[in-house]
Amino acid sequence: MKNYTCLILTAALIGCAKDKNENQSISTNYKFEVTDSIRVNHLEELTLIDREDGMFLAKQEGLSSYIIFDKTGNITSHIDLKTDGPNAINMAYSEGFFDGNFTIMDLHRGLIQFSNEGEIINNITIPEGYIYMHPYNRPAFKLGDKLAYYRPERDLKDWEDQEKFYRKYYNEPILEVIDPITKEVELKMEIPENSIYKDGDFHFLHHPKIIKKGKFWYLFLMAEMKFYVYEEKEEDLIFKESVSLNVKDKIPFPQVNLQNTEELFSKLEMVVPSMIEQLFVIEDKIILIYKKGASENIVKNYDRENQAEWMDFFESLPKFAAVYDSDYKLLQEDIELPSGIISTPIVNKDGQILVQKNQRLLGEEDWNTYYLLKLNEALPSG
């Protein structure tokens, strides 16, 4: 799937929803300020994954090795997934805390939960014969008395016919939901009809990310600068809202005809598309973290085959934030984040967003540094 892949992989009520904020003019004075930092004395680079009850879960880059640390940076657990023997893990497609325990979705064995010492304490199987096509941001969600997880692919008979495969792929719901008692499964969270993934063109994998906050579920997809809001009602997910982010100078994700899917990969070699990286629900606000991307005129100055040069360029692209109120009205866009940081999916109980110091750009250290960012509204001068 060519070099760019590693950079980007890094029953519902559906109506003809109109996107909110399509032509909205806004002006406020929000900004992010660094309020604190966490230093984790771990030599290898870590990827921050999840937080629960003041504990943070991170993964060691490139390995099936995880650590748990507290808000002071003190490492409390080191978990290595076994790669052989009776408890061998085939491949973890998603990781996080679930029911208070470190949990993964395994390639063959379903959901597996571990103690803080790395011992398997629970295995929730799902119907066999599935495959995941890329990693996901969470292993599972609770939906009433049932469990919801990202829909795996169970039927690849049309894989050689990409047009047929993707027409089906784009029209299936995002989640598979299982009854833990009967093991019956059903699909939930339909993609709304106003999504570009429903326009009949090829947009590659939709690489969904879901953020659950109380009874509200928020979904965003790789090729769109928008998010969708669903409300949980009696073990169902009801589509409520579609909210677009129309920032200046964004580079749209390319699209091509479904009969010519290979053309998309060529187009993606020419640009870096805009993309939402994170969504946070903080008190009465929703915050998006995003990149605007880079146009062909800029990208052509960098050599993709030179990995160090390309990564320096790609990771130096500025990150911005957009702030919405509880009615999904855009309050402010293009709030620039500190340069040289890596976004993480973590926000703490005090509403502080964690970002990671990018050692490639800011200098290597023998530890990992996380900065805590707080959204504040600047007082008007005078």
Coordinates of C-alpha atoms in Angstrom, one line a residue:
M1 CA 0.0 0.0 0.0
K2 CA 3.0 2.3 -0.6
N3 CA 5.0 4.5 1.8
Y4 CA 2.2 6.8 2.8
T5 CA 0.2 4.0 4.5
C6 CA 2.4 4.0 7.6
L7 CA 1.8 7.7 8.0
I8 CA -2.0 7.6 7.9
L9 CA -2.4 4.4 9.6
T10 CA -0.7 5.3 12.0
A11 CA -29.5 -0.1 14.6
A12 CA -29.2 3.7 13.9
L13 CA -31.5 6.3 12.6
I14 CA -30.0 7.8 9.4
G15 CA -31.4 10.8 7.6
C16 CA -30.2 13.3 5.1
A17 CA -28.4 15.5 7.6
K18 CA -27.1 18.9 6.7
D19 CA -23.6 19.6 8.0
K20 CA -23.4 22.1 10.8
N21 CA -20.9 25.0 10.6
E22 CA -20.7 24.9 6.8
N23 CA -20.5 28.7 6.4
Q24 CA -20.1 29.9 9.9
S25 CA -18.1 33.0 10.9
I26 CA -16.5 32.9 14.3
S27 CA -14.2 34.9 16.5
T28 CA -13.1 34.2 20.1
N29 CA -9.9 34.3 22.0
Y30 CA -9.0 30.8 23.1
K31 CA -5.5 29.6 23.4
F32 CA -3.6 26.6 24.8
E33 CA -1.1 27.1 27.6
V34 CA 1.4 24.5 29.0
T35 CA 0.4 24.0 32.7
D36 CA 2.7 21.1 33.7
S37 CA 4.7 18.2 32.3
I38 CA 5.2 14.5 33.1
R39 CA 8.6 12.9 32.7
V40 CA 8.7 9.1 32.2
N41 CA 12.2 7.6 32.7
H42 CA 12.0 5.1 29.9
L43 CA 14.8 5.0 27.3
E44 CA 12.7 3.8 24.3
E45 CA 10.1 6.0 22.7
L46 CA 6.6 5.4 24.0
T47 CA 3.2 5.9 22.3
L48 CA 0.6 7.1 24.8
I49 CA -2.6 5.0 24.4
D50 CA -5.1 5.4 27.2
R51 CA -5.8 6.8 30.7
E52 CA -8.0 5.6 33.6
D53 CA -8.2 6.5 37.3
G54 CA -4.9 8.5 37.1
M55 CA -3.0 5.8 35.4
F56 CA -1.6 6.0 31.9
L57 CA -1.0 3.2 29.4
A58 CA 1.8 3.5 26.8
K59 CA 3.3 1.2 24.2
Q60 CA 7.0 0.8 23.4
E61 CA 7.5 1.6 19.8
G62 CA 7.6 -1.4 17.5
L63 CA 7.2 -4.0 20.3
S64 CA 4.4 -5.9 22.1
S65 CA 5.7 -4.2 25.3
Y66 CA 3.5 -1.9 27.4
I67 CA 4.0 0.2 30.5
I68 CA 1.6 1.8 33.0
F69 CA 2.7 5.0 34.8
D70 CA 1.0 7.4 37.2
K71 CA 0.6 11.2 37.0
T72 CA 4.1 11.7 38.4
G73 CA 5.7 9.6 35.7
N74 CA 6.5 6.7 38.0
I75 CA 6.2 3.3 36.1
T76 CA 4.0 1.0 38.1
S77 CA 3.7 -1.9 35.6
H78 CA 5.6 -3.4 32.7
I79 CA 3.6 -5.8 30.5
D80 CA 5.2 -7.9 27.7
L81 CA 2.8 -9.9 25.6
K82 CA 3.9 -13.5 25.1
T83 CA 4.7 -14.4 21.5
D84 CA 4.9 -18.2 22.1
G85 CA 3.5 -20.9 24.3
P86 CA -0.2 -21.6 25.2
N87 CA -0.9 -17.9 26.0
A88 CA 0.8 -16.5 22.9
I89 CA -0.7 -13.3 21.5
N90 CA -1.0 -13.3 17.7
M91 CA -1.4 -9.6 17.1
A92 CA -3.0 -6.8 19.0
Y93 CA -5.1 -4.6 16.7
S94 CA -6.2 -2.3 19.5
E95 CA -5.3 -1.7 23.1
G96 CA -6.6 0.2 26.1
F97 CA -8.2 0.1 29.5
F98 CA -11.6 -1.8 29.6
D99 CA -13.4 -2.5 32.9
G100 CA -10.3 -1.2 34.7
N101 CA -7.9 -3.7 33.1
F102 CA -5.4 -3.5 30.3
T103 CA -7.2 -5.1 27.3
I104 CA -6.4 -5.9 23.7
M105 CA -8.3 -7.1 20.6
D106 CA -6.3 -10.1 19.4
L107 CA -6.0 -11.3 15.8
H108 CA -7.7 -14.6 16.6
R109 CA -8.8 -14.8 20.2
G110 CA -11.0 -11.8 20.6
L111 CA -10.8 -9.5 23.7
I112 CA -8.1 -10.5 26.1
Q113 CA -7.7 -8.8 29.5
F114 CA -4.5 -8.7 31.7
S115 CA -3.5 -8.1 35.2
N116 CA -1.0 -5.4 36.0
E117 CA 1.6 -8.2 36.1
G118 CA 0.8 -9.2 32.5
E119 CA -1.1 -12.4 33.3
I120 CA -4.3 -13.2 31.3
I121 CA -7.3 -12.8 33.6
N122 CA -10.2 -12.9 31.1
N123 CA -10.8 -13.8 27.4
I124 CA -14.0 -12.7 25.7
T125 CA -14.3 -14.5 22.5
I126 CA -16.0 -13.2 19.4
P127 CA -17.2 -15.2 16.4
E128 CA -14.3 -16.7 14.5
G129 CA -13.1 -16.1 11.0
Y130 CA -12.4 -12.3 11.2
I131 CA -9.5 -10.0 10.2
Y132 CA -8.7 -6.4 11.0
M133 CA -7.2 -4.3 8.2
H134 CA -5.5 -1.7 10.5
P135 CA -5.2 -0.7 14.2
Y136 CA -8.0 1.0 16.0
N137 CA -8.0 3.4 19.0
R138 CA -9.9 1.2 21.5
P139 CA -10.5 -2.5 22.0
A140 CA -14.1 -2.3 23.1
F141 CA -17.0 -0.2 24.4
K142 CA -19.9 -0.9 26.6
L143 CA -23.3 -0.6 24.9
G144 CA -25.9 -1.3 27.6
D145 CA -25.4 -4.9 28.7
K146 CA -23.6 -5.7 25.4
L147 CA -20.1 -5.2 24.1
A148 CA -19.3 -3.1 21.0
Y149 CA -16.0 -3.2 19.1
Y150 CA -14.9 -2.0 15.6
R151 CA -16.4 -4.2 12.9
P152 CA -13.8 -6.7 11.6
E153 CA -13.9 -8.0 8.1
R154 CA -15.5 -11.4 7.8
D155 CA -16.0 -11.8 4.1
L156 CA -13.0 -11.2 1.8
K157 CA -14.3 -13.2 -1.2
D158 CA -14.6 -9.9 -3.2
W159 CA -11.1 -8.6 -2.3
E160 CA -9.8 -9.1 -5.8
D161 CA -12.7 -7.0 -7.1
Q162 CA -11.8 -3.8 -5.3
E163 CA -14.9 -1.9 -6.6
K164 CA -17.3 -4.6 -5.3
F165 CA -15.4 -4.9 -2.0
Y166 CA -15.3 -1.2 -1.2
R167 CA -19.0 -0.6 -2.2
K168 CA -19.9 -3.1 0.5
Y169 CA -17.2 -1.9 2.9
Y170 CA -18.5 1.7 2.7
N171 CA -22.1 0.7 3.3
E172 CA -21.6 -1.5 6.4
P173 CA -22.0 -0.1 10.0
I174 CA -18.8 0.8 11.9
L175 CA -19.4 -1.5 15.0
E176 CA -20.1 -5.1 15.7
V177 CA -22.0 -5.6 18.9
I178 CA -22.0 -8.9 20.8
D179 CA -24.3 -10.2 23.5
P180 CA -21.7 -11.8 26.0
I181 CA -24.3 -14.4 27.1
T182 CA -25.8 -15.6 23.8
K183 CA -22.8 -14.6 21.6
E184 CA -25.3 -13.2 19.1
V185 CA -23.8 -10.3 17.1
E186 CA -25.3 -7.4 15.2
L187 CA -24.0 -4.3 13.4
K188 CA -24.5 -0.8 14.7
M189 CA -23.5 2.8 13.9
E190 CA -24.4 3.4 10.3
I191 CA -22.3 6.0 8.4
P192 CA -24.6 8.9 7.6
E193 CA -25.6 9.4 4.0
N194 CA -23.9 12.8 3.8
S195 CA -20.5 11.2 4.4
I196 CA -18.2 11.3 1.4
Y197 CA -17.8 7.6 1.9
K198 CA -21.3 7.3 0.5
D199 CA -20.6 9.3 -2.7
G200 CA -19.6 6.3 -4.9
D201 CA -16.0 7.2 -5.2
F202 CA -12.9 5.5 -3.7
H203 CA -11.5 7.1 -0.5
F204 CA -9.4 4.1 0.8
L205 CA -10.1 2.7 4.3
H206 CA -12.2 5.0 6.5
H207 CA -10.0 4.2 9.6
P208 CA -12.7 5.3 12.1
K209 CA -12.1 6.7 15.6
I210 CA -14.8 6.7 18.2
I211 CA -14.8 8.7 21.4
K212 CA -17.5 7.8 23.9
K213 CA -18.6 10.3 26.6
G214 CA -21.6 9.2 28.7
K215 CA -24.5 8.5 26.3
F216 CA -22.9 10.3 23.4
W217 CA -20.6 8.7 20.9
Y218 CA -18.5 10.7 18.5
L219 CA -17.2 9.3 15.2
F220 CA -14.7 10.7 12.8
L221 CA -13.2 9.2 9.6
M222 CA -9.8 9.5 8.0
A223 CA -10.8 11.3 4.7
E224 CA -13.2 13.8 6.2
M225 CA -12.8 17.0 8.2
K226 CA -16.0 16.5 10.1
F227 CA -17.4 14.4 13.0
Y228 CA -20.7 12.7 13.7
V229 CA -22.7 12.6 16.9
Y230 CA -24.7 9.6 18.0
E231 CA -26.9 9.1 21.2
E232 CA -27.1 5.8 23.0
K233 CA -30.7 4.8 23.6
E234 CA -31.6 1.3 24.9
E235 CA -28.7 -0.4 23.4
D236 CA -29.1 1.4 20.1
L237 CA -27.1 4.3 18.6
I238 CA -29.2 7.1 17.1
F239 CA -27.5 9.5 14.7
K240 CA -28.0 13.1 15.9
E241 CA -25.6 15.5 14.2
S242 CA -23.0 16.0 11.5
V243 CA -20.5 18.7 12.1
S244 CA -18.0 20.0 9.5
L245 CA -14.7 21.8 10.0
N246 CA -14.1 24.1 7.0
V247 CA -10.7 25.7 7.7
K248 CA -8.7 27.8 5.3
D249 CA -5.9 26.3 3.3
K250 CA -6.8 22.7 4.1
I251 CA -5.6 20.0 1.6
P252 CA -8.6 17.8 0.8
F253 CA -8.1 14.0 0.9
P254 CA -7.9 12.9 -2.7
Q255 CA -10.6 10.7 -4.2
V256 CA -10.9 8.7 -7.4
N257 CA -13.4 6.6 -9.3
L258 CA -13.9 3.1 -7.8
Q259 CA -13.0 1.6 -11.1
N260 CA -9.5 3.1 -10.8
T261 CA -8.5 2.7 -7.2
E262 CA -4.7 2.7 -7.9
E263 CA -4.9 6.3 -9.0
L264 CA -5.6 7.3 -5.4
F265 CA -2.2 6.0 -4.2
S266 CA -0.5 8.1 -6.9
K267 CA -2.4 11.2 -5.8
L268 CA -1.4 10.6 -2.2
E269 CA 2.2 10.6 -3.2
M270 CA 1.8 14.2 -4.3
V271 CA 0.2 15.8 -1.2
V272 CA -0.3 15.4 2.6
P273 CA -4.0 15.7 3.1
S274 CA -5.7 17.5 6.0
M275 CA -6.8 15.2 8.8
I276 CA -8.4 15.2 12.2
E277 CA -6.0 13.5 14.7
Q278 CA -7.9 13.7 18.0
L279 CA -11.3 14.6 19.4
F280 CA -11.8 15.5 23.1
V281 CA -14.9 16.2 25.1
I282 CA -14.0 18.6 27.9
E283 CA -16.8 19.8 30.2
D284 CA -19.2 21.7 27.8
K285 CA -16.8 21.9 24.8
I286 CA -15.5 19.6 22.1
I287 CA -12.0 20.1 20.8
L288 CA -10.6 18.8 17.6
I289 CA -6.9 18.5 16.9
Y290 CA -6.0 18.5 13.2
K291 CA -3.4 19.1 10.5
K292 CA -4.2 21.2 7.4
G293 CA -1.7 19.1 5.4
A294 CA 0.6 20.2 2.6
S295 CA 0.1 21.0 -1.1
E296 CA 2.0 19.5 -4.0
N297 CA 4.1 22.7 -4.3
I298 CA 5.4 22.1 -0.9
V299 CA 5.6 18.3 -0.9
K300 CA 7.7 18.2 -4.1
N301 CA 10.6 19.7 -2.2
Y302 CA 11.0 16.6 0.0
D303 CA 12.2 13.2 -0.8
R304 CA 9.8 10.5 0.4
E305 CA 12.4 7.8 -0.2
N306 CA 14.7 9.5 2.3
Q307 CA 12.9 8.4 5.4
A308 CA 14.7 10.8 7.8
E309 CA 14.1 13.8 5.6
W310 CA 10.5 12.9 5.0
M311 CA 9.6 12.2 8.6
D312 CA 11.3 15.5 9.7
F313 CA 9.0 17.3 7.2
F314 CA 5.9 15.4 7.9
E315 CA 6.2 15.7 11.7
S316 CA 7.0 19.4 11.5
L317 CA 3.7 20.2 9.9
P318 CA 1.8 22.5 12.4
K319 CA -1.1 21.2 14.4
F320 CA -4.2 23.2 15.2
A321 CA -7.3 23.0 17.4
A322 CA -10.9 23.9 16.8
V323 CA -13.3 24.5 19.7
Y324 CA -17.1 23.8 19.7
D325 CA -19.7 24.5 22.3
S326 CA -22.1 21.8 23.6
D327 CA -24.5 22.6 20.7
Y328 CA -21.7 21.9 18.2
K329 CA -21.4 25.5 17.3
L330 CA -17.8 26.4 16.2
L331 CA -16.3 28.9 18.6
Q332 CA -12.8 29.2 17.2
E333 CA -10.6 27.4 14.7
D334 CA -6.9 27.4 13.8
I335 CA -5.7 27.6 17.4
E336 CA -2.0 26.7 16.8
L337 CA -0.5 24.1 19.2
P338 CA 3.1 24.3 20.4
S339 CA 5.5 23.2 17.6
G340 CA 7.4 19.9 17.9
I341 CA 4.7 17.9 19.7
I342 CA 3.0 14.6 19.0
S343 CA -0.8 14.6 19.7
T344 CA -2.1 11.8 22.0
P345 CA -5.7 10.7 22.7
I346 CA -5.4 11.5 26.4
V347 CA -7.2 14.2 28.4
N348 CA -7.0 14.1 32.2
K349 CA -9.8 14.6 34.8
D350 CA -8.8 18.3 35.0
G351 CA -9.4 18.9 31.3
Q352 CA -5.8 19.1 30.4
I353 CA -4.7 17.6 27.0
L354 CA -1.5 15.6 27.0
V355 CA 0.9 16.0 24.1
Q356 CA 4.3 14.4 23.7
K357 CA 7.6 16.1 23.0
N358 CA 8.8 15.0 19.6
Q359 CA 12.4 14.0 20.1
R360 CA 13.1 13.8 16.4
L361 CA 12.5 17.5 16.1
L362 CA 13.4 18.8 19.6
G363 CA 16.4 16.7 20.5
E364 CA 16.8 13.1 21.9
E365 CA 16.6 12.5 25.6
D366 CA 16.8 9.3 27.7
W367 CA 13.2 9.8 28.9
N368 CA 9.8 10.6 27.5
T369 CA 8.2 14.0 28.1
Y370 CA 4.5 14.8 28.1
Y371 CA 3.2 18.3 28.3
L372 CA -0.2 19.2 29.8
L373 CA -2.1 21.8 27.8
K374 CA -5.1 23.7 29.2
L375 CA -7.5 25.6 27.0
N376 CA -8.0 29.1 28.3
E377 CA -9.9 32.1 27.0
A378 CA -7.8 35.2 26.8
L379 CA -9.2 38.3 28.5
P380 CA -9.8 41.3 26.1
S381 CA -7.1 43.9 26.3
G382 CA -7.9 47.3 27.8

